[in-house]
Each structure stands twice: as C-alpha cells, then as structure tokens.
PDB file of C-alpha atoms in Angstrom:
ATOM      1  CA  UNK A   1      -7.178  26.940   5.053  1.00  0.00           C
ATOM      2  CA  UNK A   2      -5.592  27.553   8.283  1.00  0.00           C
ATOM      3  CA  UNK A   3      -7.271  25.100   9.685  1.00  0.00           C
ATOM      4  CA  UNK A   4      -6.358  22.433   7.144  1.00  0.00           C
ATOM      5  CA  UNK A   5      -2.758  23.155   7.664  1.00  0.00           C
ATOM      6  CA  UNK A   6      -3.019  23.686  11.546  1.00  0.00           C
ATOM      7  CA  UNK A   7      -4.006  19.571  11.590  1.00  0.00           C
ATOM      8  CA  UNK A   8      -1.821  18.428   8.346  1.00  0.00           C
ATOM      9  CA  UNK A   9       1.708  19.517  10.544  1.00  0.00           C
ATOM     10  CA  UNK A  10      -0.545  18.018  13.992  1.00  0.00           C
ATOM     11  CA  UNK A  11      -0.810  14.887  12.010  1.00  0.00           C
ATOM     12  CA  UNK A  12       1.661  13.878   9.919  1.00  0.00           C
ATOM     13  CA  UNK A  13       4.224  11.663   9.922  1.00  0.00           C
ATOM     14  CA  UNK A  14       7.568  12.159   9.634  1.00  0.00           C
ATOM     15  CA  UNK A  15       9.663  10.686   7.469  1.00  0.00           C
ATOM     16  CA  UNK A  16       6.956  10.015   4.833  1.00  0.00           C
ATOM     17  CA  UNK A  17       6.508   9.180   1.266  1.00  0.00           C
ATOM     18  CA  UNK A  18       6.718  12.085  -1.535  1.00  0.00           C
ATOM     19  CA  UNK A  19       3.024  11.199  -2.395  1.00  0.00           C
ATOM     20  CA  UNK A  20       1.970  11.254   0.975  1.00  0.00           C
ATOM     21  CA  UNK A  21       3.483  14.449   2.159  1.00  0.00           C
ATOM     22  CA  UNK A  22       2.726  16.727  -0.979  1.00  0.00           C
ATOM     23  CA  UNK A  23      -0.110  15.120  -2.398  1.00  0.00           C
ATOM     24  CA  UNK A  24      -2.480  12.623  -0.127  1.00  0.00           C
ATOM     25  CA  UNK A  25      -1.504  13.209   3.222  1.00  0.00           C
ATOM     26  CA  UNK A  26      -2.438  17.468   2.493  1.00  0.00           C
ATOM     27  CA  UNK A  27      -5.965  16.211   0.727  1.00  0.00           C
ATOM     28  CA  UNK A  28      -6.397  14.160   3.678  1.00  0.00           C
ATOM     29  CA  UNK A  29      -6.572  16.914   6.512  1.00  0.00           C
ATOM     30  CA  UNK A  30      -9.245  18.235   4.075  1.00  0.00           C
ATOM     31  CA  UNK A  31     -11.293  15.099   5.668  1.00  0.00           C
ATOM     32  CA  UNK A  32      -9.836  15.627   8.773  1.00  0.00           C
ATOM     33  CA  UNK A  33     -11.115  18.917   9.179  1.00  0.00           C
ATOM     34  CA  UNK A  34     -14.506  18.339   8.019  1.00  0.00           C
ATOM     35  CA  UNK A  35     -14.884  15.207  10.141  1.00  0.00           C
ATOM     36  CA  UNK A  36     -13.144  16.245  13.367  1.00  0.00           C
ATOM     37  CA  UNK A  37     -15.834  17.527  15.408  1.00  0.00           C
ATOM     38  CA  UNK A  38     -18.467  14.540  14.372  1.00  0.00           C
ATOM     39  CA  UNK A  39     -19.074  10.977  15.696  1.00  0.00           C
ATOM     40  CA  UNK A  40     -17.071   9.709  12.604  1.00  0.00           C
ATOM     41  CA  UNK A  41     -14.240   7.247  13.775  1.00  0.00           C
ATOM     42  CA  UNK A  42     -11.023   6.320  12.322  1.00  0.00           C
ATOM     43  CA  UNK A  43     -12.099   3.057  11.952  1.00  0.00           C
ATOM     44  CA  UNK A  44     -15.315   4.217   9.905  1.00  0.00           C
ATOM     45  CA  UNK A  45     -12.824   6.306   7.612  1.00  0.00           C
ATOM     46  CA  UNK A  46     -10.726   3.036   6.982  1.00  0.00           C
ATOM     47  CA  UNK A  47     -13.771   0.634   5.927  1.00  0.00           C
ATOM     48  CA  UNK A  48     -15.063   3.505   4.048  1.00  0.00           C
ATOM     49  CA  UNK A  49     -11.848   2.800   2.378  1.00  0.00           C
ATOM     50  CA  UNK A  50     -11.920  -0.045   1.462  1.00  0.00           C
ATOM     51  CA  UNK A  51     -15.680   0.424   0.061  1.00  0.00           C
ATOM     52  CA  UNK A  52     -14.139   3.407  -2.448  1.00  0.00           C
ATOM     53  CA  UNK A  53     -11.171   0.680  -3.508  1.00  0.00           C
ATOM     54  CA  UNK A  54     -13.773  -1.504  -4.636  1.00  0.00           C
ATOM     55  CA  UNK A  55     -15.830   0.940  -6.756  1.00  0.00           C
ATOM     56  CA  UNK A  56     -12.356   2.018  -8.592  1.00  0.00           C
ATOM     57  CA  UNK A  57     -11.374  -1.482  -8.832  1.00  0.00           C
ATOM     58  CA  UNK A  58     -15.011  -2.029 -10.400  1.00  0.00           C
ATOM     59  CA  UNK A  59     -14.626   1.009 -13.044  1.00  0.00           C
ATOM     60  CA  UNK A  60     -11.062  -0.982 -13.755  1.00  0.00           C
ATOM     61  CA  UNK A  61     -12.951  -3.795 -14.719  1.00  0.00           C
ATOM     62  CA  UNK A  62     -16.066  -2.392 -16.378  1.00  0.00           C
ATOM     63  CA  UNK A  63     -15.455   0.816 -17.758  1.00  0.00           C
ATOM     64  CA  UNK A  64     -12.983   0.978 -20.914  1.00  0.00           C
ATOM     65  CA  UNK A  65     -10.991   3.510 -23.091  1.00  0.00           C
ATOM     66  CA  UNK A  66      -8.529   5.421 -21.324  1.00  0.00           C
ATOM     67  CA  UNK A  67     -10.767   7.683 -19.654  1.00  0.00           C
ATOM     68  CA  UNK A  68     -12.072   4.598 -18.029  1.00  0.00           C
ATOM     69  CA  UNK A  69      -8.780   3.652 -16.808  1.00  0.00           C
ATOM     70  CA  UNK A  70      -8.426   7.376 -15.809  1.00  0.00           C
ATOM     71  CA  UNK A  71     -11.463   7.380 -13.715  1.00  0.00           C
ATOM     72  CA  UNK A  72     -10.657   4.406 -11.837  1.00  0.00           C
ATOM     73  CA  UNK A  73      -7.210   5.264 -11.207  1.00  0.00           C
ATOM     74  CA  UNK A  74      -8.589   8.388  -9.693  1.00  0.00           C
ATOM     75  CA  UNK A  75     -11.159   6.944  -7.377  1.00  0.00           C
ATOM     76  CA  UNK A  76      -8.561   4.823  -6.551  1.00  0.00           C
ATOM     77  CA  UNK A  77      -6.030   7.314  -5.125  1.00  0.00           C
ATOM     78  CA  UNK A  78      -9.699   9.529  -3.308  1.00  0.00           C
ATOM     79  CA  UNK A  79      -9.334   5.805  -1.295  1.00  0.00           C
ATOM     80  CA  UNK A  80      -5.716   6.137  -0.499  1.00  0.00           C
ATOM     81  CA  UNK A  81      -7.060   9.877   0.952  1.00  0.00           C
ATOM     82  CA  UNK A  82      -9.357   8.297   3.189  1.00  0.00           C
ATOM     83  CA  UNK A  83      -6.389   5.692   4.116  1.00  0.00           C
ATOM     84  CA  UNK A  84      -4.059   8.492   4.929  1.00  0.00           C
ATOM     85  CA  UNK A  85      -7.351  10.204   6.749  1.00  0.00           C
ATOM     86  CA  UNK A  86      -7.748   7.798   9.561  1.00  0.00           C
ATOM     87  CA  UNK A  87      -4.533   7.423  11.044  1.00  0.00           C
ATOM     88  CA  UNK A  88      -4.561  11.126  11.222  1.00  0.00           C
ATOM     89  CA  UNK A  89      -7.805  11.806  12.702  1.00  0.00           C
ATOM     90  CA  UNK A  90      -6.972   9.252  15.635  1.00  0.00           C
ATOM     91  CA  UNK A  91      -3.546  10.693  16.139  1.00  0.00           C
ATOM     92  CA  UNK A  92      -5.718  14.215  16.136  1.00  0.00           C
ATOM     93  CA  UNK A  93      -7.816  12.408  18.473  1.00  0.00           C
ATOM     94  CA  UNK A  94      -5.350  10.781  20.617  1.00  0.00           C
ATOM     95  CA  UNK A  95      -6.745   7.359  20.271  1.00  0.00           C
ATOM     96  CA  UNK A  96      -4.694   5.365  18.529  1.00  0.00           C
ATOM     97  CA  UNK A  97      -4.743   1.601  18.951  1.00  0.00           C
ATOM     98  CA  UNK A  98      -3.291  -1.582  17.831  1.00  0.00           C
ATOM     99  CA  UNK A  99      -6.508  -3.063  16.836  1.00  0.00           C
ATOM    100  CA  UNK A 100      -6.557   0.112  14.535  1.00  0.00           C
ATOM    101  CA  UNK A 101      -3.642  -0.462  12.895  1.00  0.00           C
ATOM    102  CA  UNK A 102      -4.107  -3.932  12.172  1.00  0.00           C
ATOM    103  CA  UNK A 103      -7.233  -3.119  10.891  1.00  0.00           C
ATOM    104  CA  UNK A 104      -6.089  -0.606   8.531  1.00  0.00           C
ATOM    105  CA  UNK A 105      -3.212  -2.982   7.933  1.00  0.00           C
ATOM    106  CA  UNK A 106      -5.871  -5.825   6.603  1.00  0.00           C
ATOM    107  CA  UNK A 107      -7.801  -2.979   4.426  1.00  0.00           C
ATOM    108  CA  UNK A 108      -4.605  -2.106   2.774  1.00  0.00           C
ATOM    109  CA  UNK A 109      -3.869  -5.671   1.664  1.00  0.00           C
ATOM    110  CA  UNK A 110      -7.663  -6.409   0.516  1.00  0.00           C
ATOM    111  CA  UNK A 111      -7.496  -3.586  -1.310  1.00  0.00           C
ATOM    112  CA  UNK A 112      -4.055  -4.679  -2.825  1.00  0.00           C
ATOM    113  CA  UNK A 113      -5.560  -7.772  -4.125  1.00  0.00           C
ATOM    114  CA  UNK A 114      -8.672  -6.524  -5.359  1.00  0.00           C
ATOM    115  CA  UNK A 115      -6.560  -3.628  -7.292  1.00  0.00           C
ATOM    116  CA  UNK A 116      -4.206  -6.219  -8.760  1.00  0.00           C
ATOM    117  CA  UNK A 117      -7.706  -8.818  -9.777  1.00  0.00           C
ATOM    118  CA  UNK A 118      -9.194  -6.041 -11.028  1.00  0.00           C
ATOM    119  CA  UNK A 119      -6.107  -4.281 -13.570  1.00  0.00           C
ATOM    120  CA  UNK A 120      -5.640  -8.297 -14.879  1.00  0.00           C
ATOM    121  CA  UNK A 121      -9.273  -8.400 -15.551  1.00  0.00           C
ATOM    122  CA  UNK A 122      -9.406  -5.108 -17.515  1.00  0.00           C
ATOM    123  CA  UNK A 123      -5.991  -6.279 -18.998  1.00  0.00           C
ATOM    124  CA  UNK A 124      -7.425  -9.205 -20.743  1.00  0.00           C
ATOM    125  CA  UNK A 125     -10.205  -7.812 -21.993  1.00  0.00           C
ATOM    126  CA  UNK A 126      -8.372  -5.106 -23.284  1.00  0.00           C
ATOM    127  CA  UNK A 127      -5.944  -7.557 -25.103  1.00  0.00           C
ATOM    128  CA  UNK A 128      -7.692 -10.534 -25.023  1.00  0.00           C
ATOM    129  CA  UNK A 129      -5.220 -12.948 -24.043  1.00  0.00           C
ATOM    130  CA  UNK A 130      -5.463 -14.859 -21.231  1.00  0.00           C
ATOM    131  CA  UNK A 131      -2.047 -14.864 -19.735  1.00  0.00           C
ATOM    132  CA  UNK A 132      -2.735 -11.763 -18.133  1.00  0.00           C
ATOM    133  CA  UNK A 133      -5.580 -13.515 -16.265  1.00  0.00           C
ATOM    134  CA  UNK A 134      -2.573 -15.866 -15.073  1.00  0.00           C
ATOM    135  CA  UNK A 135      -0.543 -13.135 -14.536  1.00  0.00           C
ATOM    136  CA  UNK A 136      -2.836 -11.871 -12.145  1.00  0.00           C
ATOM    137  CA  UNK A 137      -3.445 -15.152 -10.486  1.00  0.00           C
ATOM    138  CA  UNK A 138       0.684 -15.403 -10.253  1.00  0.00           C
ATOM    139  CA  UNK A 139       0.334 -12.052  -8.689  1.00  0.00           C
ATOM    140  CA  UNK A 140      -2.238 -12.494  -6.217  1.00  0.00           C
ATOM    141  CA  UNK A 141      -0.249 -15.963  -5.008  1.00  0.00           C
ATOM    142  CA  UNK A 142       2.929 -14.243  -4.792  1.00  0.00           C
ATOM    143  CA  UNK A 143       1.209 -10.944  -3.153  1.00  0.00           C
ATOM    144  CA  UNK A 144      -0.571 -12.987  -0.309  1.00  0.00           C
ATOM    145  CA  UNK A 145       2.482 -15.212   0.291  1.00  0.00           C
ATOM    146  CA  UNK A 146       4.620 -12.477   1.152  1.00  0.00           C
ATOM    147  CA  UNK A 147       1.947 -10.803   3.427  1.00  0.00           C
ATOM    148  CA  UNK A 148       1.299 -14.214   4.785  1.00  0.00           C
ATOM    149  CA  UNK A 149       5.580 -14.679   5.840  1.00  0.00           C
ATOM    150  CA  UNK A 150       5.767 -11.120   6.935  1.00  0.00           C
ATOM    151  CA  UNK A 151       2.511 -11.196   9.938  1.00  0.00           C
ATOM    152  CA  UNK A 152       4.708 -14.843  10.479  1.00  0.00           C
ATOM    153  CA  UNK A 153       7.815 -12.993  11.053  1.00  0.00           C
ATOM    154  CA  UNK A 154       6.297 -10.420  13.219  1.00  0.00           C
ATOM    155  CA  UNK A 155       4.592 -12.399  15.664  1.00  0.00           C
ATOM    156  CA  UNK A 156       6.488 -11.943  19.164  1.00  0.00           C
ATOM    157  CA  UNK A 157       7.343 -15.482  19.419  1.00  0.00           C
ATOM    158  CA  UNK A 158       9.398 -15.472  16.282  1.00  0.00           C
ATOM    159  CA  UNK A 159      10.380 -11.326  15.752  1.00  0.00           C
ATOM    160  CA  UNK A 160      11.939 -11.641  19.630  1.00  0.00           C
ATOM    161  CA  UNK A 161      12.922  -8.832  21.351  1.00  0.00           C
ATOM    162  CA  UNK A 162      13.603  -5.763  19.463  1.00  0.00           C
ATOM    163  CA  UNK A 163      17.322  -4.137  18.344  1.00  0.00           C
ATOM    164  CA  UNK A 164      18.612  -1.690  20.688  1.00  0.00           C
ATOM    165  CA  UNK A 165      18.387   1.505  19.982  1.00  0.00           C
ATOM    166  CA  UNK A 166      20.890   2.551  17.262  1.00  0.00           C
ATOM    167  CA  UNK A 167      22.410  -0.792  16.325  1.00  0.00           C
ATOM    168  CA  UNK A 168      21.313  -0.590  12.893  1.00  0.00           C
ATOM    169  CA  UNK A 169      22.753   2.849  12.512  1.00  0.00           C
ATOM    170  CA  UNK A 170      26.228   1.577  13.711  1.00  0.00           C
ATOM    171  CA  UNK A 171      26.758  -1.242  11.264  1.00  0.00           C
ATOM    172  CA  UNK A 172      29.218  -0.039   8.495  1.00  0.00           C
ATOM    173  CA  UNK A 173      28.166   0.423   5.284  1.00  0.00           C
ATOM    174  CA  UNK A 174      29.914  -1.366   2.873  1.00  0.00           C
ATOM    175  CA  UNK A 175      29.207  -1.048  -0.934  1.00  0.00           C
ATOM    176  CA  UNK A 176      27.151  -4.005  -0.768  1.00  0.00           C
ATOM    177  CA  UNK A 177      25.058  -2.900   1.374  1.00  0.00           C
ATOM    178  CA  UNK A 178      24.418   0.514   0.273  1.00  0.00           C
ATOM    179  CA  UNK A 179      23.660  -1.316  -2.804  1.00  0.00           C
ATOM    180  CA  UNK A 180      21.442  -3.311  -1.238  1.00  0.00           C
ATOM    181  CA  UNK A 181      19.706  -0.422   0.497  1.00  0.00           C
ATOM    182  CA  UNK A 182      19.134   1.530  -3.208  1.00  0.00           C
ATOM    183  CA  UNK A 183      17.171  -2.141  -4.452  1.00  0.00           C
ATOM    184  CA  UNK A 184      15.322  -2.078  -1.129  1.00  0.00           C
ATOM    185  CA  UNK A 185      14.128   1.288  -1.492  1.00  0.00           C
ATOM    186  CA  UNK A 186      13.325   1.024  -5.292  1.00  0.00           C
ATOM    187  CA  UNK A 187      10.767  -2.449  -4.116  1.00  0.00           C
ATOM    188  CA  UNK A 188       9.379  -0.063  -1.770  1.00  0.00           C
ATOM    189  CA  UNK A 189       8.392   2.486  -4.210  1.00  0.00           C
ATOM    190  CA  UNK A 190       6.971  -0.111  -6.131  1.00  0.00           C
ATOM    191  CA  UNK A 191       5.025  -1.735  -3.764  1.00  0.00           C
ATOM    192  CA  UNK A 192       3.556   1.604  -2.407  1.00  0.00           C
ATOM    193  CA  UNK A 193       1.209   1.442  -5.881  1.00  0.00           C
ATOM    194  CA  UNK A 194      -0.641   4.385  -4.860  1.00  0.00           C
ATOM    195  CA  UNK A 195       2.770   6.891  -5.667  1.00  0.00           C
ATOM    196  CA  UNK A 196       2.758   5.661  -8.946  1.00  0.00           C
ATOM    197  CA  UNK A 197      -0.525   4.065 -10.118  1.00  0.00           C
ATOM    198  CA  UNK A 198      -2.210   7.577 -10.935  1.00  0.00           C
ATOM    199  CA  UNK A 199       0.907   8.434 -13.537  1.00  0.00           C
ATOM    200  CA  UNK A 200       0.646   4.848 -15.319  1.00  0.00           C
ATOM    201  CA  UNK A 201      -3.326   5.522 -15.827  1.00  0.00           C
ATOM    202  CA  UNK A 202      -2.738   9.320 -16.871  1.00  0.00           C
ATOM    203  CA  UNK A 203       0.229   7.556 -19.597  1.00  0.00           C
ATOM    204  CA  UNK A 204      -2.783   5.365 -20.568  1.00  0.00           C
ATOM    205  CA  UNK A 205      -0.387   2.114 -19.919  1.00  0.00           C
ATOM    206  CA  UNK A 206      -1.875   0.344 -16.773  1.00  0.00           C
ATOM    207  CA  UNK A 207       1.163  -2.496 -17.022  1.00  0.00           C
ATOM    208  CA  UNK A 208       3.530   0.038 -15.795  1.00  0.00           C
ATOM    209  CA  UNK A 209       2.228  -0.595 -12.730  1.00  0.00           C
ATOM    210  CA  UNK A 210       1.324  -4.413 -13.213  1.00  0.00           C
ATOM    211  CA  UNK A 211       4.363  -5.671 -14.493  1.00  0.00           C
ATOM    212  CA  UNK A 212       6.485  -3.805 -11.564  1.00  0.00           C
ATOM    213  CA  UNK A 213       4.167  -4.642  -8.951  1.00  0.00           C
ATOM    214  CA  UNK A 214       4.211  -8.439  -9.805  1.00  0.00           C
ATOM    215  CA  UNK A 215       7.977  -8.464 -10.136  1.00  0.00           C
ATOM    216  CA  UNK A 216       8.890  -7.050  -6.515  1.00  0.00           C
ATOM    217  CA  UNK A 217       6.316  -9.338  -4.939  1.00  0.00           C
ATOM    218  CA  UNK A 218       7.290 -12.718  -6.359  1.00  0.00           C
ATOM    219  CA  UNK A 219      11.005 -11.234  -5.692  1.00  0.00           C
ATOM    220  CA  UNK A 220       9.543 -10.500  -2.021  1.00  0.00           C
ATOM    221  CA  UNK A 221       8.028 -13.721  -1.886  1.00  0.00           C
ATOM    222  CA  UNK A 222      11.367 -16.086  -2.974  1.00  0.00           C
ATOM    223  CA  UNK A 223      13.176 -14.154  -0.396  1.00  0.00           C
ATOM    224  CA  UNK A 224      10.504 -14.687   2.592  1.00  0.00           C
ATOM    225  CA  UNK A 225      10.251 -18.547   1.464  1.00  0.00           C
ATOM    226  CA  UNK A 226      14.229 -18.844   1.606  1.00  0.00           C
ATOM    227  CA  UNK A 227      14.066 -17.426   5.196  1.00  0.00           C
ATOM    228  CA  UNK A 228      11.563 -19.738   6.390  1.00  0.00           C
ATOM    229  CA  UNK A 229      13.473 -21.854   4.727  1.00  0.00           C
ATOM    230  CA  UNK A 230      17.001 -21.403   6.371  1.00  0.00           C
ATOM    231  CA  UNK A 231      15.278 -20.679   9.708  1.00  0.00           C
ATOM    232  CA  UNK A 232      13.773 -23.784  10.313  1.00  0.00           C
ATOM    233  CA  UNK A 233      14.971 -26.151   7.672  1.00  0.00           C
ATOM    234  CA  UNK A 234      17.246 -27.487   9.953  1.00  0.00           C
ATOM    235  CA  UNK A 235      15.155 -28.123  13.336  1.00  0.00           C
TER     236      UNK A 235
END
C-alpha cells in the first residue's frame, strides 16, 4: 500500500477532477505499481484502453436488464483506469511526449463516440423507437464537430502566441462572467462522462447521461460554428 500511495502523490495532477482524485486516479497507481518495473509503455496502457471501451460499449449493446447496463458501465470506468494509468506511468517514467498526448487525446474521443453509438443502440432496443437511433446520430455529428473546431482552434497558426502569464487572472469578474464561468464548469462535468456515467447505470436510467451529454455538445458545437463563423466570415 505504501507503494501505491508513494506513486499516486508522484503522479498526480493537480487541480483534478473529484472522480479522478478519489476514485480513478487512486485505482490507477494500482496499475502503475504493478506495471512500473516491466517493458509495458504508456502508450500500450492507452490502446489497451481503448480495446476495454469497446468491450463495455459491446455489453451496452448486447447485454440487457439492468445488470447488463451495470456491467458495461463498469468495464467502462476499469477503461477510464487504464486512461488515467498512462499519463501517470510516463510522468513516473519521465517520458512524456506530445505524440503521447495526442495519442491519448484521439483514444479519448474514439472512445467518446463509440460510448455514445453504443448507449443509442441499447436505447432503442430497449424502447424500440427509433429516434434514439437519430439521437445518437445527432450526437455523434455534434460530438465530432466540436472536436473537429477545437484541434482547428489549436493549431499554432490560428491559437497564436499564448496569454501572458496571469492575464486571465486580472480581468474583473463581473456577474456575467462569473455566471458564465458556473455554465462552463457545469458543460465540463458533463462532458467528462466518466464522473457521472457509473451513477446513471447504478440508477438503472442510462439517458441521464445521454440526454446531458448530447445537450452540451450540440451547445459546444453552435458556439464553435459561430466562432468560425465571426472569425473568418468577413475575410
């Protein structure tokens, strides 16, 4: 156990999700630990990943009941371990790399699609009607739309140089903005699906996280389209 805690404070990030400090991030330095001192790479952790995310997106889709949906949600989050896992064993490691993180960067969002395919699958053959099937297909256009604007918006030649260091801390913060800030961080809840997903299964209503996680993307992706939009509308 000492050892497990020794890498979880060597490892973790800081600030970090409730879920990921309390629950994942603690279950992953279980992996950690038992994978240190082998030829296992981070990368090999995150494709592993990706491999689990399919299997619980699979039980989703093809076992039913609630203990079904239990099951899957379950597998699901022993992923998000593993996702957690391989950042930390490279930081551990010391070899941490850009090709790294956009590699666990394109896992994550493959495995956010397949999730979301999967839960509309089960969904309408739960209920039998098809609009959940094109509620899932809404989903998935709104999902990759937004992932498509935001790698736009972060490529050097449009992000430019970076802030300097504190000018987001000095702007004043009116009401609006604070108000702002409390939507902002409730759509970031909601997109991190893995801090919720395991309660919705556990409540036996799957939509709690469908519904949600549909809403903040096609929100996400209006307000990405505007900004292209307004950006270079004009030129």
């Amino acid at each position: 156990m000492g050892a497990i805690a020794e890498v979880y404070q060597q490892t973790r990030k800081r600030p970090d999700l409730f879920w990921n400090t309390y629950v994942c991030r603690p279950l992953a330095a279980v992996v950690v630990v038992a994978v240190r001192n082998t030829r296992v790479t981070p990368n090999q952790i995150t494709l592993s990943a990706l491999w689990v995310a399919s299997a619980a997106a699979a039980m989703f889709v093809a076992v039913p009941g609630y203990w079904g949906l239990l099951l899957g949600a379950i597998v699901f989050e022993l992923s998000y371990v593993l996702d957690c896992a391989d950042g930390m064993l490279a930081r551990l490691r010391g070899v941490q790399s850009q090709g790294g993180h956009l590699l666990d960067f394109l896992m994550d969002e493959i495995k956010a699609f397949i999730l979301l395919a999967a839960v509309a699958v089960r969904l309408w053959r739960e209920h039998g009607q098809v609009v959940y099937l094109l509620l899932g297909l809404g989903g998935l256009v709104v999902l990759s739309t937004g992932i498509a604007i935001t790698t736009f918006q972060r490529r050097p030649e449009i992000a430019g140089p970076p802030p300097a260091a504190g000018a987001a801390a000095r702007k004043k913060q009116s009401l609006l903005r604070r108000a702002v800030g409390l939507a902002e961080g409730v759509a970031k809840f909601l997109i991190h699906y893995p801090s919720y997903i395991l309660y919705a299964a556990i409540a036996g209503h799957i939509e709690l996280y469908f519904f949600p996680y549909i809403a903040v993307n096609a929100a996400y992706a209006l307000k990405s389209v505007a900004w292209v939009s307004l950006k270079f509308g004009r030129s």
